[in-house]
């Protein structure tokens, strides 16, 4: 009997060169227990991943800002007005969100704003403070977000919807936005490419990085 999983996307199910590791699709399909995808990405991205992998759509998106399982979508933050106002102030003061005119990173977001890691971090931090927001660095983007909205709370919510205890779950991740997931899950693994906070928070750190590390973690339960 394998445990239910809660898996981060970027840095955990992706290849070092970017993009989803093809082995992730098979892992999502073959795992013989519920798999929840938990990400800082906007809601459509993890939903599309589950859709194209042809697995049930169990999703924690926007670092816990949007949670979805068993036909229940919960937006846990009362809109993105403050993060969007802060993003406008950031741009007005010379900052650049960094995603170009189409901005497919943010156009479908409901609760926070993501900023390219090439952005002026000092200016972003100053604006975040002014708007009572926090900046979370996932290694893939800076997230300008409401404090205390976390993937770990999303796991508690999805676990309840699935009739499971969060402590039943095994978590795999790579960055500071996975620390709350690790705390909520029963057992946690940081992949070798994880940042210091994720490595310190995880029960174990894998030898392998990215999907190699994720498969190494899951092999523990085979
Ligand atoms: O969107 C990001 O910055 C990173 O996303 P992740 O939480 O799936 O690693
Ligand atoms: Mg990640």
Coordinates of C-alpha atoms and ligand atoms in Angstrom, one line a residue, residues 8-12 138 140 174-175 177-178, ligand 2:
X8 CA 5.8 20.2 -6.2
X9 CA 6.3 21.0 -9.9
X10 CA 9.2 23.3 -10.7
X11 CA 12.5 21.7 -9.6
X12 CA 10.7 18.5 -8.5
X138 CA 11.0 29.6 -5.4
X140 CA 11.9 30.0 -10.5
X174 CA 12.7 21.8 -3.8
X175 CA 12.2 25.3 -2.3
X177 CA 7.5 27.5 -0.8
X178 CA 7.5 23.7 0.0
Ligands
LIG2 MG1 9.5 24.0 -6.8

